[in-house]
PDB file of C-alpha atoms in Angstrom:
ATOM      1  CA  ILE F   1     -66.978 -37.766  70.141  1.00  0.00           C
ATOM      2  CA  MET F   2     -67.655 -35.953  73.407  1.00  0.00           C
ATOM      3  CA  PHE F   3     -67.820 -32.210  73.950  1.00  0.00           C
ATOM      4  CA  ASN F   4     -67.981 -30.471  77.312  1.00  0.00           C
ATOM      5  CA  ASP F   5     -71.572 -29.762  78.392  1.00  0.00           C
ATOM      6  CA  ARG F   6     -70.829 -27.551  81.396  1.00  0.00           C
ATOM      7  CA  TYR F   7     -69.551 -24.739  79.196  1.00  0.00           C
ATOM      8  CA  GLY F   8     -71.925 -25.387  76.330  1.00  0.00           C
ATOM      9  CA  LEU F   9     -69.620 -27.026  73.798  1.00  0.00           C
ATOM     10  CA  THR F  10     -72.138 -29.643  72.696  1.00  0.00           C
ATOM     11  CA  ASP F  11     -74.758 -26.927  72.323  1.00  0.00           C
ATOM     12  CA  ALA F  12     -72.331 -24.807  70.285  1.00  0.00           C
ATOM     13  CA  VAL F  13     -71.628 -27.733  67.943  1.00  0.00           C
ATOM     14  CA  LEU F  14     -75.301 -28.498  67.381  1.00  0.00           C
ATOM     15  CA  LYS F  15     -76.080 -24.821  66.706  1.00  0.00           C
ATOM     16  CA  GLY F  16     -73.194 -24.509  64.248  1.00  0.00           C
ATOM     17  CA  ARG F  17     -71.199 -21.979  66.278  1.00  0.00           C
ATOM     18  CA  LYS F  18     -68.369 -24.440  66.922  1.00  0.00           C
ATOM     19  CA  THR F  19     -66.776 -26.084  63.876  1.00  0.00           C
ATOM     20  CA  MET F  20     -63.345 -26.941  65.283  1.00  0.00           C
ATOM     21  CA  THR F  21     -61.994 -28.852  68.263  1.00  0.00           C
ATOM     22  CA  ARG F  22     -58.450 -29.333  69.574  1.00  0.00           C
ATOM     23  CA  ARG F  23     -57.474 -32.604  71.209  1.00  0.00           C
ATOM     24  CA  ILE F  24     -54.291 -33.442  73.112  1.00  0.00           C
ATOM     25  CA  GLU F  25     -53.462 -36.949  71.941  1.00  0.00           C
ATOM     26  CA  LYS F  26     -51.057 -39.525  73.365  1.00  0.00           C
ATOM     27  CA  ASN F  27     -48.697 -39.111  70.431  1.00  0.00           C
ATOM     28  CA  ALA F  28     -48.836 -35.360  70.872  1.00  0.00           C
ATOM     29  CA  ASN F  29     -47.582 -35.704  74.444  1.00  0.00           C
ATOM     30  CA  LEU F  30     -44.750 -37.946  73.243  1.00  0.00           C
ATOM     31  CA  LEU F  31     -43.754 -35.407  70.626  1.00  0.00           C
ATOM     32  CA  GLN F  32     -43.712 -32.613  73.176  1.00  0.00           C
ATOM     33  CA  TRP F  33     -41.477 -34.682  75.469  1.00  0.00           C
ATOM     34  CA  LEU F  34     -39.016 -35.368  72.643  1.00  0.00           C
ATOM     35  CA  ASN F  35     -39.079 -31.739  71.632  1.00  0.00           C
ATOM     36  CA  GLU F  36     -38.036 -30.678  75.099  1.00  0.00           C
ATOM     37  CA  LEU F  37     -35.073 -33.080  75.039  1.00  0.00           C
ATOM     38  CA  ASP F  38     -33.928 -32.574  71.478  1.00  0.00           C
ATOM     39  CA  ASP F  39     -33.108 -29.194  69.981  1.00  0.00           C
ATOM     40  CA  ASP F  40     -30.913 -30.210  67.049  1.00  0.00           C
ATOM     41  CA  GLY F  41     -33.678 -30.224  64.425  1.00  0.00           C
ATOM     42  CA  ALA F  42     -34.611 -33.902  64.638  1.00  0.00           C
ATOM     43  CA  ILE F  43     -38.025 -32.888  65.889  1.00  0.00           C
ATOM     44  CA  ARG F  44     -39.041 -32.063  62.317  1.00  0.00           C
ATOM     45  CA  THR F  45     -38.598 -35.683  61.279  1.00  0.00           C
ATOM     46  CA  ILE F  46     -40.423 -36.932  64.369  1.00  0.00           C
ATOM     47  CA  LYS F  47     -43.284 -34.552  63.715  1.00  0.00           C
ATOM     48  CA  GLY F  48     -43.686 -35.925  60.228  1.00  0.00           C
ATOM     49  CA  THR F  49     -43.787 -39.562  61.298  1.00  0.00           C
ATOM     50  CA  ILE F  50     -45.388 -39.629  64.747  1.00  0.00           C
ATOM     51  CA  LEU F  51     -47.721 -36.653  64.847  1.00  0.00           C
ATOM     52  CA  SER F  52     -49.627 -36.923  61.592  1.00  0.00           C
ATOM     53  CA  GLU F  53     -53.128 -37.634  60.378  1.00  0.00           C
ATOM     54  CA  GLU F  54     -52.281 -41.345  60.250  1.00  0.00           C
ATOM     55  CA  ASN F  55     -51.959 -41.296  64.045  1.00  0.00           C
ATOM     56  CA  SER F  56     -54.931 -39.054  64.811  1.00  0.00           C
ATOM     57  CA  ALA F  57     -58.035 -40.377  66.524  1.00  0.00           C
ATOM     58  CA  TYR F  58     -60.238 -39.336  63.587  1.00  0.00           C
ATOM     59  CA  LYS F  59     -59.677 -39.195  59.834  1.00  0.00           C
ATOM     60  CA  VAL F  60     -60.722 -36.723  57.148  1.00  0.00           C
ATOM     61  CA  GLY F  61     -64.106 -37.751  55.798  1.00  0.00           C
ATOM     62  CA  GLU F  62     -65.000 -39.795  58.878  1.00  0.00           C
ATOM     63  CA  ILE F  63     -68.509 -39.319  60.250  1.00  0.00           C
ATOM     64  CA  VAL F  64     -68.616 -39.319  64.055  1.00  0.00           C
ATOM     65  CA  ALA F  65     -71.581 -39.375  66.448  1.00  0.00           C
ATOM     66  CA  VAL F  66     -71.917 -36.477  68.899  1.00  0.00           C
ATOM     67  CA  ALA F  67     -72.324 -38.007  72.366  1.00  0.00           C
ATOM     68  CA  GLN F  68     -75.349 -36.925  74.432  1.00  0.00           C
ATOM     69  CA  ASN F  69     -76.870 -38.738  77.371  1.00  0.00           C
ATOM     70  CA  TYR F  70     -80.300 -40.229  76.851  1.00  0.00           C
ATOM     71  CA  PHE F  71     -81.951 -38.029  79.484  1.00  0.00           C
ATOM     72  CA  ASP F  72     -80.948 -34.878  77.589  1.00  0.00           C
ATOM     73  CA  LEU F  73     -82.466 -36.412  74.444  1.00  0.00           C
ATOM     74  CA  ARG F  74     -85.760 -37.388  76.058  1.00  0.00           C
ATOM     75  CA  ASN F  75     -87.675 -34.741  74.080  1.00  0.00           C
ATOM     76  CA  CYS F  76     -85.754 -35.200  70.837  1.00  0.00           C
ATOM     77  CA  ASP F  77     -87.759 -36.932  68.112  1.00  0.00           C
ATOM     78  CA  ALA F  78     -84.575 -37.540  66.112  1.00  0.00           C
ATOM     79  CA  PHE F  79     -83.222 -39.580  69.031  1.00  0.00           C
ATOM     80  CA  TYR F  80     -86.157 -41.985  68.968  1.00  0.00           C
ATOM     81  CA  GLU F  81     -85.928 -42.220  65.189  1.00  0.00           C
ATOM     82  CA  ALA F  82     -82.225 -43.114  65.460  1.00  0.00           C
ATOM     83  CA  LEU F  83     -82.927 -45.614  68.249  1.00  0.00           C
ATOM     84  CA  ASN F  84     -85.711 -47.288  66.265  1.00  0.00           C
ATOM     85  CA  LYS F  85     -83.500 -47.466  63.178  1.00  0.00           C
ATOM     86  CA  ALA F  86     -80.642 -49.052  65.130  1.00  0.00           C
ATOM     87  CA  ASP F  87     -82.764 -51.390  67.257  1.00  0.00           C
ATOM     88  CA  PRO F  88     -86.484 -51.468  66.366  1.00  0.00           C
ATOM     89  CA  TYR F  89     -87.173 -54.060  69.085  1.00  0.00           C
ATOM     90  CA  PHE F  90     -85.679 -52.110  71.990  1.00  0.00           C
ATOM     91  CA  PRO F  91     -88.380 -51.361  74.618  1.00  0.00           C
ATOM     92  CA  LEU F  92     -88.401 -47.599  75.236  1.00  0.00           C
ATOM     93  CA  GLU F  93     -89.279 -48.005  78.899  1.00  0.00           C
ATOM     94  CA  CYS F  94     -85.869 -49.628  79.414  1.00  0.00           C
ATOM     95  CA  ILE F  95     -83.957 -46.471  78.397  1.00  0.00           C
ATOM     96  CA  LYS F  96     -83.818 -45.200  81.976  1.00  0.00           C
ATOM     97  CA  GLY F  97     -82.023 -48.382  83.021  1.00  0.00           C
ATOM     98  CA  GLU F  98     -79.215 -47.936  80.488  1.00  0.00           C
ATOM     99  CA  LYS F  99     -75.809 -46.688  81.677  1.00  0.00           C
ATOM    100  CA  GLY F 100     -76.013 -43.915  79.107  1.00  0.00           C
ATOM    101  CA  ALA F 101     -79.180 -42.464  80.609  1.00  0.00           C
ATOM    102  CA  TYR F 102     -77.177 -39.881  82.574  1.00  0.00           C
ATOM    103  CA  ASN F 103     -73.567 -40.560  81.550  1.00  0.00           C
ATOM    104  CA  LYS F 104     -72.689 -40.024  77.914  1.00  0.00           C
ATOM    105  CA  MET F 105     -69.490 -42.033  78.296  1.00  0.00           C
ATOM    106  CA  PHE F 106     -71.717 -45.104  77.974  1.00  0.00           C
ATOM    107  CA  VAL F 107     -74.092 -44.097  75.194  1.00  0.00           C
ATOM    108  CA  LYS F 108     -74.377 -46.154  72.023  1.00  0.00           C
ATOM    109  CA  SER F 109     -73.124 -44.231  69.015  1.00  0.00           C
ATOM    110  CA  GLU F 110     -75.726 -45.777  66.732  1.00  0.00           C
ATOM    111  CA  TRP F 111     -78.450 -44.280  68.955  1.00  0.00           C
ATOM    112  CA  MET F 112     -77.092 -40.753  68.668  1.00  0.00           C
ATOM    113  CA  PRO F 113     -79.205 -38.439  66.476  1.00  0.00           C
ATOM    114  CA  HIS F 114     -76.450 -35.926  65.649  1.00  0.00           C
ATOM    115  CA  ARG F 115     -73.211 -36.462  63.737  1.00  0.00           C
ATOM    116  CA  ILE F 116     -70.294 -34.465  62.398  1.00  0.00           C
ATOM    117  CA  ARG F 117     -67.991 -35.069  59.443  1.00  0.00           C
ATOM    118  CA  ILE F 118     -64.253 -34.398  59.832  1.00  0.00           C
ATOM    119  CA  THR F 119     -63.205 -32.108  56.977  1.00  0.00           C
ATOM    120  CA  ASP F 120     -59.624 -31.211  57.919  1.00  0.00           C
ATOM    121  CA  ILE F 121     -56.882 -32.130  60.390  1.00  0.00           C
ATOM    122  CA  LYS F 122     -53.753 -30.197  61.294  1.00  0.00           C
ATOM    123  CA  VAL F 123     -51.081 -30.387  63.975  1.00  0.00           C
ATOM    124  CA  GLU F 124     -49.875 -27.361  65.899  1.00  0.00           C
ATOM    125  CA  ARG F 125     -48.955 -26.015  69.305  1.00  0.00           C
ATOM    126  CA  LEU F 126     -51.987 -24.958  71.303  1.00  0.00           C
ATOM    127  CA  GLN F 127     -50.888 -21.317  71.530  1.00  0.00           C
ATOM    128  CA  ASN F 128     -50.459 -21.128  67.744  1.00  0.00           C
ATOM    129  CA  ILE F 129     -54.225 -21.025  67.299  1.00  0.00           C
ATOM    130  CA  SER F 130     -55.219 -18.189  64.972  1.00  0.00           C
ATOM    131  CA  ASP F 131     -57.865 -15.576  65.709  1.00  0.00           C
ATOM    132  CA  GLU F 132     -60.047 -17.137  63.010  1.00  0.00           C
ATOM    133  CA  ASP F 133     -59.717 -20.589  64.576  1.00  0.00           C
ATOM    134  CA  CYS F 134     -60.639 -19.213  68.002  1.00  0.00           C
ATOM    135  CA  LEU F 135     -63.938 -18.090  66.480  1.00  0.00           C
ATOM    136  CA  ARG F 136     -64.361 -21.513  64.845  1.00  0.00           C
ATOM    137  CA  GLU F 137     -63.895 -23.013  68.313  1.00  0.00           C
ATOM    138  CA  GLY F 138     -67.028 -21.114  69.299  1.00  0.00           C
ATOM    139  CA  ILE F 139     -65.642 -17.894  70.769  1.00  0.00           C
ATOM    140  CA  ASP F 140     -68.189 -15.074  70.365  1.00  0.00           C
ATOM    141  CA  LYS F 141     -67.372 -11.597  69.097  1.00  0.00           C
ATOM    142  CA  ASP F 142     -69.202  -8.293  69.478  1.00  0.00           C
ATOM    143  CA  TYR F 143     -68.436  -4.586  69.572  1.00  0.00           C
ATOM    144  CA  ALA F 144     -68.858  -2.036  72.348  1.00  0.00           C
ATOM    145  CA  GLU F 145     -68.278   1.597  71.384  1.00  0.00           C
ATOM    146  CA  GLY F 146     -66.248   0.406  68.422  1.00  0.00           C
ATOM    147  CA  THR F 147     -64.038  -1.953  70.471  1.00  0.00           C
ATOM    148  CA  ALA F 148     -64.095  -5.676  69.680  1.00  0.00           C
ATOM    149  CA  LEU F 149     -64.891  -7.928  72.658  1.00  0.00           C
ATOM    150  CA  TYR F 150     -64.604 -11.708  72.855  1.00  0.00           C
ATOM    151  CA  TRP F 151     -66.134 -14.254  75.223  1.00  0.00           C
ATOM    152  CA  TRP F 152     -67.587 -17.743  75.489  1.00  0.00           C
ATOM    153  CA  SER F 153     -71.360 -18.082  75.620  1.00  0.00           C
ATOM    154  CA  VAL F 154     -72.634 -20.377  78.348  1.00  0.00           C
ATOM    155  CA  PRO F 155     -76.158 -21.677  77.567  1.00  0.00           C
ATOM    156  CA  HIS F 156     -78.795 -21.082  80.211  1.00  0.00           C
ATOM    157  CA  GLU F 157     -81.337 -23.729  79.204  1.00  0.00           C
ATOM    158  CA  GLY F 158     -82.032 -26.240  81.947  1.00  0.00           C
ATOM    159  CA  ILE F 159     -79.961 -24.585  84.693  1.00  0.00           C
ATOM    160  CA  SER F 160     -80.763 -22.046  87.388  1.00  0.00           C
ATOM    161  CA  TRP F 161     -79.899 -18.369  87.108  1.00  0.00           C
ATOM    162  CA  GLU F 162     -77.373 -18.800  89.941  1.00  0.00           C
ATOM    163  CA  GLU F 163     -75.658 -21.676  88.133  1.00  0.00           C
ATOM    164  CA  TYR F 164     -75.662 -19.696  84.869  1.00  0.00           C
ATOM    165  CA  LYS F 165     -73.921 -16.761  86.564  1.00  0.00           C
ATOM    166  CA  LYS F 166     -71.434 -19.118  88.225  1.00  0.00           C
ATOM    167  CA  ARG F 167     -70.396 -20.699  84.946  1.00  0.00           C
ATOM    168  CA  ASN F 168     -69.975 -17.318  83.287  1.00  0.00           C
ATOM    169  CA  TYR F 169     -67.976 -16.141  86.281  1.00  0.00           C
ATOM    170  CA  GLU F 170     -65.635 -19.123  86.016  1.00  0.00           C
ATOM    171  CA  LEU F 171     -64.793 -18.120  82.461  1.00  0.00           C
ATOM    172  CA  SER F 172     -64.315 -14.450  83.264  1.00  0.00           C
ATOM    173  CA  ARG F 173     -61.237 -12.348  84.030  1.00  0.00           C
ATOM    174  CA  HIS F 174     -62.100 -12.470  87.718  1.00  0.00           C
ATOM    175  CA  GLU F 175     -60.840 -15.978  88.265  1.00  0.00           C
ATOM    176  CA  LEU F 176     -57.889 -15.571  85.914  1.00  0.00           C
ATOM    177  CA  ASN F 177     -56.126 -12.687  87.633  1.00  0.00           C
ATOM    178  CA  GLY F 178     -58.116 -11.880  90.758  1.00  0.00           C
ATOM    179  CA  GLU F 179     -59.241  -8.503  89.494  1.00  0.00           C
ATOM    180  CA  THR F 180     -62.796  -7.248  89.376  1.00  0.00           C
ATOM    181  CA  GLY F 181     -64.060  -5.865  86.121  1.00  0.00           C
ATOM    182  CA  SER F 182     -64.995  -7.051  82.646  1.00  0.00           C
ATOM    183  CA  TYR F 183     -66.303 -10.459  81.699  1.00  0.00           C
ATOM    184  CA  PHE F 184     -64.823  -9.991  78.244  1.00  0.00           C
ATOM    185  CA  TRP F 185     -61.413 -10.248  76.594  1.00  0.00           C
ATOM    186  CA  ASP F 186     -59.930  -7.941  74.020  1.00  0.00           C
ATOM    187  CA  THR F 187     -58.441 -10.837  72.002  1.00  0.00           C
ATOM    188  CA  PRO F 188     -59.915 -14.148  70.776  1.00  0.00           C
ATOM    189  CA  GLN F 189     -56.939 -16.006  72.272  1.00  0.00           C
ATOM    190  CA  GLY F 190     -57.647 -14.582  75.724  1.00  0.00           C
ATOM    191  CA  ALA F 191     -61.160 -16.004  75.697  1.00  0.00           C
ATOM    192  CA  PHE F 192     -60.023 -19.340  74.252  1.00  0.00           C
ATOM    193  CA  ALA F 193     -57.198 -19.671  76.800  1.00  0.00           C
ATOM    194  CA  ALA F 194     -59.695 -19.302  79.660  1.00  0.00           C
ATOM    195  CA  LEU F 195     -61.969 -21.891  78.102  1.00  0.00           C
ATOM    196  CA  ILE F 196     -59.285 -24.514  77.382  1.00  0.00           C
ATOM    197  CA  ASP F 197     -57.997 -24.275  80.963  1.00  0.00           C
ATOM    198  CA  LYS F 198     -61.516 -25.061  82.196  1.00  0.00           C
ATOM    199  CA  VAL F 199     -62.123 -27.893  79.750  1.00  0.00           C
ATOM    200  CA  SER F 200     -58.681 -29.557  79.756  1.00  0.00           C
ATOM    201  CA  GLY F 201     -57.332 -28.549  83.170  1.00  0.00           C
ATOM    202  CA  LYS F 202     -55.684 -25.531  84.746  1.00  0.00           C
ATOM    203  CA  GLY F 203     -52.355 -24.687  83.130  1.00  0.00           C
ATOM    204  CA  THR F 204     -53.121 -26.316  79.778  1.00  0.00           C
ATOM    205  CA  TRP F 205     -52.729 -23.063  77.845  1.00  0.00           C
ATOM    206  CA  ASN F 206     -49.395 -22.199  79.467  1.00  0.00           C
ATOM    207  CA  ARG F 207     -48.121 -25.754  78.948  1.00  0.00           C
ATOM    208  CA  ASN F 208     -48.689 -25.222  75.222  1.00  0.00           C
ATOM    209  CA  PRO F 209     -48.901 -28.893  74.147  1.00  0.00           C
ATOM    210  CA  TYR F 210     -49.093 -30.147  70.592  1.00  0.00           C
ATOM    211  CA  VAL F 211     -52.682 -30.809  69.538  1.00  0.00           C
ATOM    212  CA  PHE F 212     -54.634 -32.298  66.698  1.00  0.00           C
ATOM    213  CA  ALA F 213     -56.962 -29.567  65.420  1.00  0.00           C
ATOM    214  CA  TYR F 214     -60.044 -31.062  63.787  1.00  0.00           C
ATOM    215  CA  THR F 215     -62.340 -29.052  61.522  1.00  0.00           C
ATOM    216  CA  PHE F 216     -65.801 -30.514  61.090  1.00  0.00           C
ATOM    217  CA  GLU F 217     -69.298 -29.901  59.788  1.00  0.00           C
ATOM    218  CA  LEU F 218     -72.700 -31.012  60.992  1.00  0.00           C
ATOM    219  CA  VAL F 219     -74.105 -33.897  58.973  1.00  0.00           C
ATOM    220  CA  LYS F 220     -77.731 -33.812  57.904  1.00  0.00           C
ATOM    221  CA  GLY F 221     -79.834 -36.906  58.415  1.00  0.00           C
ATOM    222  CA  THR F 222     -79.858 -37.800  54.733  1.00  0.00           C
ATOM    223  CA  ASP F 223     -76.061 -37.678  54.580  1.00  0.00           C
ATOM    224  CA  GLN F 224     -75.399 -40.074  57.466  1.00  0.00           C
TER     225      GLN F 224
END
């Protein structure tokens, strides 16, 4: 399973700050299309048969590898342990020639050192996300003079200060409404809406598609 690196989603998963992910699936798009055409109640039957756990990409209890490119794992001992376990005869000097060296779309799941276990699946409209689920998606919360503030933390490891500021700026109010001011939101949904539009494309939040919402937990090495 792949998480967005630009805005720190993989990092948030590995640090335990993100324990949920929402995915727009093919069947979800079909259900949304039918819902727009049919308003006589039939959508409830369709939802029960088409958009269900049986048609989701992952299942409850399934253990899934977290995709990371090999270059990012070059200093990770667990990566070399996983590689040796999967293929003890693979020459390490050949790693840089693998397609997955810089593109995690091509990595081998059995070489990945980190995994998650799917613990729950539900179907809902994107905008129906609860405040609690926004926090499970990795939204941060803090208080300033007694007022709750919400935002998405962009990691700074491995990138320049200018790039770090740029990524934070892209997730701020500035780009959303053209106004100068705070980098924070006063609701968890506000922060999550900005993030999902960056990760899944501009207008995703307003389109309000059906999604599969997966809850997961990090799996320890002995549990894999």
